Short mmCIF file of C-alpha atoms in Angstrom, two decimals:
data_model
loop_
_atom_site.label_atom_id
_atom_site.label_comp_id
_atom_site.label_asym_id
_atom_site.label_seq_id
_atom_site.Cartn_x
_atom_site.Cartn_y
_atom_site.Cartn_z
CA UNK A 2 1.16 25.19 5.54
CA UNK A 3 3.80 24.25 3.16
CA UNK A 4 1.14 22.88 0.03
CA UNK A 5 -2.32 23.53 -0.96
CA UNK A 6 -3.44 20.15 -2.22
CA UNK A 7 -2.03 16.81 -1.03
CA UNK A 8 -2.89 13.13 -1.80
CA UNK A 9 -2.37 9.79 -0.76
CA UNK A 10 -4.11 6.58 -1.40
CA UNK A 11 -4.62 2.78 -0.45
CA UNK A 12 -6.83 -0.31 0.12
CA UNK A 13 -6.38 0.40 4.14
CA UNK A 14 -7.01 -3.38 4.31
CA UNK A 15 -6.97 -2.69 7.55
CA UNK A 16 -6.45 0.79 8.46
CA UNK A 17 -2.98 0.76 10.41
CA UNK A 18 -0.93 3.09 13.20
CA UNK A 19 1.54 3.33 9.94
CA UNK A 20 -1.57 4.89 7.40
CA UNK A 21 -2.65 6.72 10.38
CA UNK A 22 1.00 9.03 10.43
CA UNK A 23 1.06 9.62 7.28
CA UNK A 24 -2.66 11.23 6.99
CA UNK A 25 -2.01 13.17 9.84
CA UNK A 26 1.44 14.20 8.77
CA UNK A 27 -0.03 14.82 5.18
CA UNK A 28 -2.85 16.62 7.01
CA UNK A 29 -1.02 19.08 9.09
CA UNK A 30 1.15 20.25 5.70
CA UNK A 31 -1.49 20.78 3.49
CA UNK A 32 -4.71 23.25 3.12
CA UNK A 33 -6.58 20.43 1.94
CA UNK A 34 -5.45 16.92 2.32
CA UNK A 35 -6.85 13.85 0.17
CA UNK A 36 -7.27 9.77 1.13
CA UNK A 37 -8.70 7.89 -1.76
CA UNK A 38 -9.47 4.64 -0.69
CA UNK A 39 -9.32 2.11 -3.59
CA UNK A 40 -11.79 -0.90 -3.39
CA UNK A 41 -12.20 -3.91 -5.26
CA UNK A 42 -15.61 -5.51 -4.53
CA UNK A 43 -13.69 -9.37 -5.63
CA UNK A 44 -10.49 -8.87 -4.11
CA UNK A 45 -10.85 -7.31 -0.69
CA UNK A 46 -10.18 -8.98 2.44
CA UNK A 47 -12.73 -6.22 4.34
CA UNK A 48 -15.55 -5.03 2.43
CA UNK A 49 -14.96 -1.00 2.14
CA UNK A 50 -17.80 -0.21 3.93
CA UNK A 51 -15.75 -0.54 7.02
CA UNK A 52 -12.74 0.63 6.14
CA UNK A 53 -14.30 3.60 5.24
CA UNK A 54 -15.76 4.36 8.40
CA UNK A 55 -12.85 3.68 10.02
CA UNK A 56 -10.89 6.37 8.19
CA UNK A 57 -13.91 8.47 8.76
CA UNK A 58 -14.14 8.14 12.43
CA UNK A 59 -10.46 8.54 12.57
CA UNK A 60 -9.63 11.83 10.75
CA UNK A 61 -13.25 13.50 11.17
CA UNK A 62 -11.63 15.97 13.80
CA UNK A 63 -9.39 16.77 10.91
CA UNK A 64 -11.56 19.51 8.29
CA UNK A 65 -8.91 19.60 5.53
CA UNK A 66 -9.38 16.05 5.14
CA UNK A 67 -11.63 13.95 2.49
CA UNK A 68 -11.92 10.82 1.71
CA UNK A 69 -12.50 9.72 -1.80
CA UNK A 70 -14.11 6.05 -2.72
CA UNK A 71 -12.21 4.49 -5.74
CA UNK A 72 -13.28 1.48 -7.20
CA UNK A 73 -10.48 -0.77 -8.67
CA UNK A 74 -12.03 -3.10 -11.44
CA UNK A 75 -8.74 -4.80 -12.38
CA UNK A 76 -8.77 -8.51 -11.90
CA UNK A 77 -6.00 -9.23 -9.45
CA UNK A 78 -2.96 -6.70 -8.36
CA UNK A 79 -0.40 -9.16 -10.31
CA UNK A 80 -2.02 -7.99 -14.12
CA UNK A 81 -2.34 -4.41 -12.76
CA UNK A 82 -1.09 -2.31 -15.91
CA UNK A 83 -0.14 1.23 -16.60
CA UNK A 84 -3.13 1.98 -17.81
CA UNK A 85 -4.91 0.88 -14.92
CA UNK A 86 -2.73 3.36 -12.87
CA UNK A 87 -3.02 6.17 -15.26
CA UNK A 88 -7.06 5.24 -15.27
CA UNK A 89 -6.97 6.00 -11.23
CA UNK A 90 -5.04 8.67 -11.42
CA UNK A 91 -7.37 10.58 -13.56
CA UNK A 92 -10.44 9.59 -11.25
CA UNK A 93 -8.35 10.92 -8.20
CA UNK A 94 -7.71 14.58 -9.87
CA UNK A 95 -11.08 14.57 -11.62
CA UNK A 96 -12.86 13.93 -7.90
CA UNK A 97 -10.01 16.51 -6.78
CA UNK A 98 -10.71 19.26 -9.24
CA UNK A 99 -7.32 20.68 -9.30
CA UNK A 100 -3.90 19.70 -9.49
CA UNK A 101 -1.84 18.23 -6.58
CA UNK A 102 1.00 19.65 -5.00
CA UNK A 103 2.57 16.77 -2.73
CA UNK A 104 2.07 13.14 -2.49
CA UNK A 105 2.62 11.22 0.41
CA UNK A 106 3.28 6.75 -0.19
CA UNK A 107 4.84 4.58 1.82
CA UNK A 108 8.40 3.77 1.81
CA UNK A 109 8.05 0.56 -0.04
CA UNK A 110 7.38 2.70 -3.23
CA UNK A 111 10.23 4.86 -3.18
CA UNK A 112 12.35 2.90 -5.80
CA UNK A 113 9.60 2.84 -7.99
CA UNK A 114 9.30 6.33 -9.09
CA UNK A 115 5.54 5.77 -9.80
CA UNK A 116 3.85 8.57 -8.31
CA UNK A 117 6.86 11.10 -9.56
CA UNK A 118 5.58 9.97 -12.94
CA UNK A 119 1.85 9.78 -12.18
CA UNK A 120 1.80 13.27 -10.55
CA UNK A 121 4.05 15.21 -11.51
CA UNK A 122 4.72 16.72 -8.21
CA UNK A 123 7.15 16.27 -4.57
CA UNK A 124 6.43 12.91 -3.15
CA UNK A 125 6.72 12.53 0.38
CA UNK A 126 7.32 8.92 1.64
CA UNK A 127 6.67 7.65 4.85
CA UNK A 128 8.47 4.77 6.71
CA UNK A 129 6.37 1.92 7.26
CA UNK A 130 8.57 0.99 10.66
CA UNK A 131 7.50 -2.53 10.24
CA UNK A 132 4.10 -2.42 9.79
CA UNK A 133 2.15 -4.58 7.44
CA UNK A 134 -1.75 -5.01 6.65
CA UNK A 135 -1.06 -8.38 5.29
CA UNK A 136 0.79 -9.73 9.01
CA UNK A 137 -2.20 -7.74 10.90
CA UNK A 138 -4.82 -9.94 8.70
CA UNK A 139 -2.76 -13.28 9.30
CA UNK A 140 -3.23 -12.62 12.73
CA UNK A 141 -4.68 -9.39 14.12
CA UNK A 142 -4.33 -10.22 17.96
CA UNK A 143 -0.84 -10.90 17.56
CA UNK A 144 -0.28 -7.54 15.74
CA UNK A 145 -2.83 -5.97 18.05
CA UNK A 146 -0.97 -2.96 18.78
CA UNK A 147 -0.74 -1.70 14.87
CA UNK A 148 -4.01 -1.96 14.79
CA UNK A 149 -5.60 1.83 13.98
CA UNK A 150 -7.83 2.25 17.22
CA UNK A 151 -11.11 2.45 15.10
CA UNK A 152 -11.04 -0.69 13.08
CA UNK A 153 -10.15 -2.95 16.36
CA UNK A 154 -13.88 -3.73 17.09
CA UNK A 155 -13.92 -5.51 13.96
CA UNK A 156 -10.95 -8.09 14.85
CA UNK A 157 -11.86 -8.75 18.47
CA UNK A 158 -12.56 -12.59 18.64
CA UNK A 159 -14.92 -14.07 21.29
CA UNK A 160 -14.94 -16.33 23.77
CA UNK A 161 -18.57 -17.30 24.98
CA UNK A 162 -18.68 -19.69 28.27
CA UNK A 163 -21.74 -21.32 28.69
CA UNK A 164 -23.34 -24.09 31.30
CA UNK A 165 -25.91 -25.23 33.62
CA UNK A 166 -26.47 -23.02 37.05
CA UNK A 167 -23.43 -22.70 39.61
CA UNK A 168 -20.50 -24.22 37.47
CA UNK A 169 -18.38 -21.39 37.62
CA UNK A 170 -19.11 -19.22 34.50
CA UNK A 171 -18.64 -15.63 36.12
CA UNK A 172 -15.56 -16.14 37.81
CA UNK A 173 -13.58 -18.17 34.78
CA UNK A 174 -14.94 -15.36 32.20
CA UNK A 175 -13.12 -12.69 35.00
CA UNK A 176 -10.19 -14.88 35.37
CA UNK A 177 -9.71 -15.11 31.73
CA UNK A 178 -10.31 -11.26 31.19
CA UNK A 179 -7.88 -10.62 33.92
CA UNK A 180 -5.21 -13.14 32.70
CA UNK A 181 -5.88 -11.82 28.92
CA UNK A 182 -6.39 -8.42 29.71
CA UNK A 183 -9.49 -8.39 27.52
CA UNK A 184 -12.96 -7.20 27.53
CA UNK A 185 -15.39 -8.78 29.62
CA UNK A 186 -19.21 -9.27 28.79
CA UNK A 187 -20.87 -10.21 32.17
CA UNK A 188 -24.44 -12.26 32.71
CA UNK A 189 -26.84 -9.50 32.45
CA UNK A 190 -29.41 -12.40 33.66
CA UNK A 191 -28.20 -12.42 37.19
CA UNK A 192 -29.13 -8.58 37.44
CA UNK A 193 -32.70 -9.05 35.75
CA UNK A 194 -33.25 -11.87 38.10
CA UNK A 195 -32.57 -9.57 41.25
CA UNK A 196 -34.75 -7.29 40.49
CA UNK A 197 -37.98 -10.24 40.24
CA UNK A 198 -36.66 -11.27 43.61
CA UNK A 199 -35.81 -14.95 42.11
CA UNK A 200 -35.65 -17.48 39.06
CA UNK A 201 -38.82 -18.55 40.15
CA UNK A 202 -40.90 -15.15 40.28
CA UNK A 203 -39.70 -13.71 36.76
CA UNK A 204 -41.88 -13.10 34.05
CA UNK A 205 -41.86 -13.46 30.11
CA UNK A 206 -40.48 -9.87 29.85
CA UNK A 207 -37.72 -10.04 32.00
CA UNK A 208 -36.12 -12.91 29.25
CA UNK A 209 -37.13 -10.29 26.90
CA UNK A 210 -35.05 -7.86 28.26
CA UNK A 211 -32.20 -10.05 29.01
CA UNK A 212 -31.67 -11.49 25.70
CA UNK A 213 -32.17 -7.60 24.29
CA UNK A 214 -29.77 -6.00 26.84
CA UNK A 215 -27.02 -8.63 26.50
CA UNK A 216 -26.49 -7.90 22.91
CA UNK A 217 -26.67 -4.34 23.79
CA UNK A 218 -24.31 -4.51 26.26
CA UNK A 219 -21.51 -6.96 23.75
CA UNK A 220 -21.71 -4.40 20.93
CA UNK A 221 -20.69 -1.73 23.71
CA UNK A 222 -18.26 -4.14 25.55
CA UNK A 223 -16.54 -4.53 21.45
CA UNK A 224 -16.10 -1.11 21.04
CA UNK A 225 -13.50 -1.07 24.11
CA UNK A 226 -12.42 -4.52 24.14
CA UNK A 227 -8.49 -5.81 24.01
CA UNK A 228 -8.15 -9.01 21.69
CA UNK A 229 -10.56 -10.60 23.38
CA UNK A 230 -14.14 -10.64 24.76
CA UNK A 231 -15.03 -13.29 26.82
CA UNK A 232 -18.81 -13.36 27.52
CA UNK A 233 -20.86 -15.10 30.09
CA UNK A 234 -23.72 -16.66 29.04
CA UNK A 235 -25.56 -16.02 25.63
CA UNK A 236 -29.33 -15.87 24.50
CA UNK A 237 -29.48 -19.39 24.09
CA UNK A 238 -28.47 -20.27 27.01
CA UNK A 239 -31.76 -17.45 28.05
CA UNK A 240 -33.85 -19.23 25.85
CA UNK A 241 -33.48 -22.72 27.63
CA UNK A 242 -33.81 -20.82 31.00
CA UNK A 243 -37.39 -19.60 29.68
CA UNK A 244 -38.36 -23.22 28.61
CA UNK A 245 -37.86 -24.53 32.28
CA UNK A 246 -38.91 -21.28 33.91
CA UNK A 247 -42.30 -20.59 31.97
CA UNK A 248 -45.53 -22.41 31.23
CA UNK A 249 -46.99 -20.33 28.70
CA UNK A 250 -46.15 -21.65 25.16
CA UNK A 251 -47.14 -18.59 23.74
CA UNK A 252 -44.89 -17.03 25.76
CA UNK A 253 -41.96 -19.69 24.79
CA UNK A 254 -43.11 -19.22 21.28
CA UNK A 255 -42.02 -15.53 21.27
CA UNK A 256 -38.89 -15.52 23.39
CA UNK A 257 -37.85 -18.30 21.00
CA UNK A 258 -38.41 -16.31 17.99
CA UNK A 259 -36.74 -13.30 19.58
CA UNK A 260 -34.13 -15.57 21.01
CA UNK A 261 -33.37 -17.27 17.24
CA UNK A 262 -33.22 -13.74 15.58
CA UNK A 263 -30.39 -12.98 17.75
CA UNK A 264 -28.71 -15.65 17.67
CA UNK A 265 -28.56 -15.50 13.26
CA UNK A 266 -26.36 -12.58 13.96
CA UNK A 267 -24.38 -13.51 16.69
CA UNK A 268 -20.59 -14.99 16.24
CA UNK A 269 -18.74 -16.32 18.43
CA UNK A 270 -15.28 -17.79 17.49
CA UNK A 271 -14.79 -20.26 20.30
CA UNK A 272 -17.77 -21.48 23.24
CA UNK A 273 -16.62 -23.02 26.23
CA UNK A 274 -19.21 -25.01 27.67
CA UNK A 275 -18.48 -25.95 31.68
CA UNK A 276 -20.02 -29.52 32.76
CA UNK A 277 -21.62 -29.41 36.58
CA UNK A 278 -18.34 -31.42 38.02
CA UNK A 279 -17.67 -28.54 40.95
CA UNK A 280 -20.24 -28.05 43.82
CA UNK A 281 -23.17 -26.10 43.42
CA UNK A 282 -23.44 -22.90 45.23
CA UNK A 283 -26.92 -21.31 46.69
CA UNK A 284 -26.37 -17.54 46.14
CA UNK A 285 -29.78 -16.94 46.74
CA UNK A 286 -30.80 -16.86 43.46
CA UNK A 287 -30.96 -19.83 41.66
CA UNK A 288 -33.47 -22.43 41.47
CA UNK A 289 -33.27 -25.63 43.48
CA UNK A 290 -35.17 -28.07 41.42
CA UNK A 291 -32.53 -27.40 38.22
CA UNK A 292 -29.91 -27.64 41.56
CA UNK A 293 -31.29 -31.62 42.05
CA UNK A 294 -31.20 -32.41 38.36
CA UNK A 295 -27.77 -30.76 37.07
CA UNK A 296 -26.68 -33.26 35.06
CA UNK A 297 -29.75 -33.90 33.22
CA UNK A 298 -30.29 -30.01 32.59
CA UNK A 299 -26.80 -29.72 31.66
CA UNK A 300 -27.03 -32.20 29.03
CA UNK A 301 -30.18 -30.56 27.99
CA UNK A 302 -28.88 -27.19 27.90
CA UNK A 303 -25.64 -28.45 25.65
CA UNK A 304 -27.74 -30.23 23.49
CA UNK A 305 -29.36 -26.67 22.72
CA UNK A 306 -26.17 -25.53 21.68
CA UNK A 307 -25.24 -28.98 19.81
CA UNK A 308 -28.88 -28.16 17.77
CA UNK A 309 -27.81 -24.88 16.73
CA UNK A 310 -24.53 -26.12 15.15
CA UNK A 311 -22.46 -24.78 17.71
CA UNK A 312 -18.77 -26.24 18.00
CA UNK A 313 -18.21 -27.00 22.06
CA UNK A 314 -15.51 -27.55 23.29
CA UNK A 315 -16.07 -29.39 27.02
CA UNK A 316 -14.33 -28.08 30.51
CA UNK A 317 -14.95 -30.35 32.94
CA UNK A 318 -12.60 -31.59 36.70
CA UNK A 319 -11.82 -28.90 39.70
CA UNK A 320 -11.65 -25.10 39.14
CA UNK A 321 -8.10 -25.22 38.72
CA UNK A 322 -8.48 -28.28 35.69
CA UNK A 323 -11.14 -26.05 33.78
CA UNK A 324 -9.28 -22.69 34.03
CA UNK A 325 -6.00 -24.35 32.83
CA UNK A 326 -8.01 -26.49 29.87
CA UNK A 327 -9.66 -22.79 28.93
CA UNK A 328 -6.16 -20.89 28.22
CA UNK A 329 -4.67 -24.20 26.41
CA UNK A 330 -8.21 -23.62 24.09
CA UNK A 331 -7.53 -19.96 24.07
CA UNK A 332 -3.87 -20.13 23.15
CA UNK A 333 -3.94 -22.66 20.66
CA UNK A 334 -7.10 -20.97 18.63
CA UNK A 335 -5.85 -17.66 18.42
CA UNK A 336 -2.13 -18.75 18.03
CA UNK A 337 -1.86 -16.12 21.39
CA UNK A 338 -0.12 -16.43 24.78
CA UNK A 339 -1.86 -14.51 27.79
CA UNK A 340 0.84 -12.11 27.58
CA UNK A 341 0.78 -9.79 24.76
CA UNK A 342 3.43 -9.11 22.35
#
């Protein structure tokens, strides 16, 4: 290796394909290679916390790298003074405990002759190839591809679709995954209700375990998602199944607890809620008495949704009406086109 001790720094706000070169490259010349990440707990876009990990996750193959937390107090980047610089500086070698050898920055301060002046030693700069944190943040699914693998959970919007029985919601989430290539989040209820035979013959648990194993099953489906996770059915739409399903209000008291605890966390950035306007299909499954009533339990079920504070936006018409009304939603929120960029 060509230097002992190597160093580069940034906010990582968020960590990029362009941040990830230049560790590696700084990595693979260097005994021991250094990332401070600087922080600002008022000015940050993404609290560190993450963009720590991500670095973490990313370089953790790597020994001869550390990462070093540095808090910036300044009040905004505009009133950013020497002294503030000098002030890091001296927090980066003292958490160092030696001198550095090599500094590797980004292109866009190689006029500035800052870190030549700061350190004292070679500095290495790295083209940025037209990457930018501040165009990912404007609109990370546009800029998808920059994206460092890691941090791409945390940007992945989604899409719930929601209804009453037999209005399509598994095959327009699949369509939409398919036409998006996204992730896909399908209705863990159909499988629980398999295995009790039908709707009819489940028991409290069973809505227990779907409303457990469906967020399970979206923080796996995030980790691998593209853009976009469209996900059928949610837990309220599990706990207004239990309602008409169960007698017990004990029972409904605790599903409803469970099912409001999960729902506190959960974020979804646009629902899609599908009115019963195509024909309803038997598959063997579902239950016939919600089958003679769908309108009624579909305005019930949306007004569930409307009670929570949720935003719907309403698909209603043929197959082919509701599909096309989806991507013109899709599109239009998240400033994307089904074909990516």
């Amino acid at each position: 290796m060509k230097y002992k001790i190597g160093f580069c720094g940034g906010s990582f706000d968020p960590l990029h394909r362009g941040h990830v070169d230049m560790i590696m490259q700084g990595a693979s010349m260097c005994e021991r290679f250094y990332v401070a990440l600087s922080y600002s707990r008022t000015r940050d876009h993404i609290p560190m916390e993450y963009r720590y990990r991500w670095l973490r996750n990313t370089f953790r193959h790597l020994p001869n790298v550390t990462i070093l937390l540095l808090e910036d107090t300044a009040g905004d980047k505009e009133s950013y003074s020497e002294a503030d610089w000098e002030r890091g500086r001296d927090e980066v070698l003292s958490k160092i405990g030696a001198p550095v050898d090599v500094v590797l920055a980004g292109e866009d301060y190689e006029e500035s002759g800052r870190f030549e002046a700061l350190y004292h030693c070679p500095v290495i700069y790295i083209p940025r190839n037209g990457i930018s944190s501040t165009l990912i943040r404007q609109n990370p699914l546009v800029h998808w591809n920059w994206i460092a693998p890691a941090a791409r959970p945390y940007f992945v919007r989604r899409v719930l679709i929601v209804g009453s029985e037999s209005t399509g919601k598994s095959t327009l989430a699949k369509n939409l995954s398919i036409v998006y290539d996204a992730g896909l989040l399908e209705e863990v209820g159909r499988d629980v209700c398999d295995e009790a035979g039908c709707e009819d013959t489940m028991v409290p648990e069973d809505f227990t375990t779907i409303m457990i194993r469906h967020k399970d099953e979206e923080l796996k489906a995030l980790r691998t998602s593209r853009r976009l996770l469209f996900e059928d059915t949610d837990v309220l739409t599990t706990l207004w199944y239990s309602g008409y399903l169960l007698a017990g209000e004990d029972e409904k008291k605790k599903l409803k607890d469970l099912a409001e605890a999960v729902f506190a966390v959960n974020r979804f950035d646009l629902v899609l809620f599908l009115e019963p306007t195509v024909p309803f299909v038997q598959d063997g499954t579902r239950n016939e008495s919600i089958a003679a009533e769908r309108a009624a339990c579909s305005q019930s079920l949306k007004q569930v949704f409307l009670s929570h504070g949720v935003n719907l936006h309403c698909l209603s018409g043929d197959y082919t009406s509701r599909f096309l009304e989806a991507r013109k939603w899709i599109n239009e929120t998240f400033a994307i086109t089904e074909v990516e960029k």
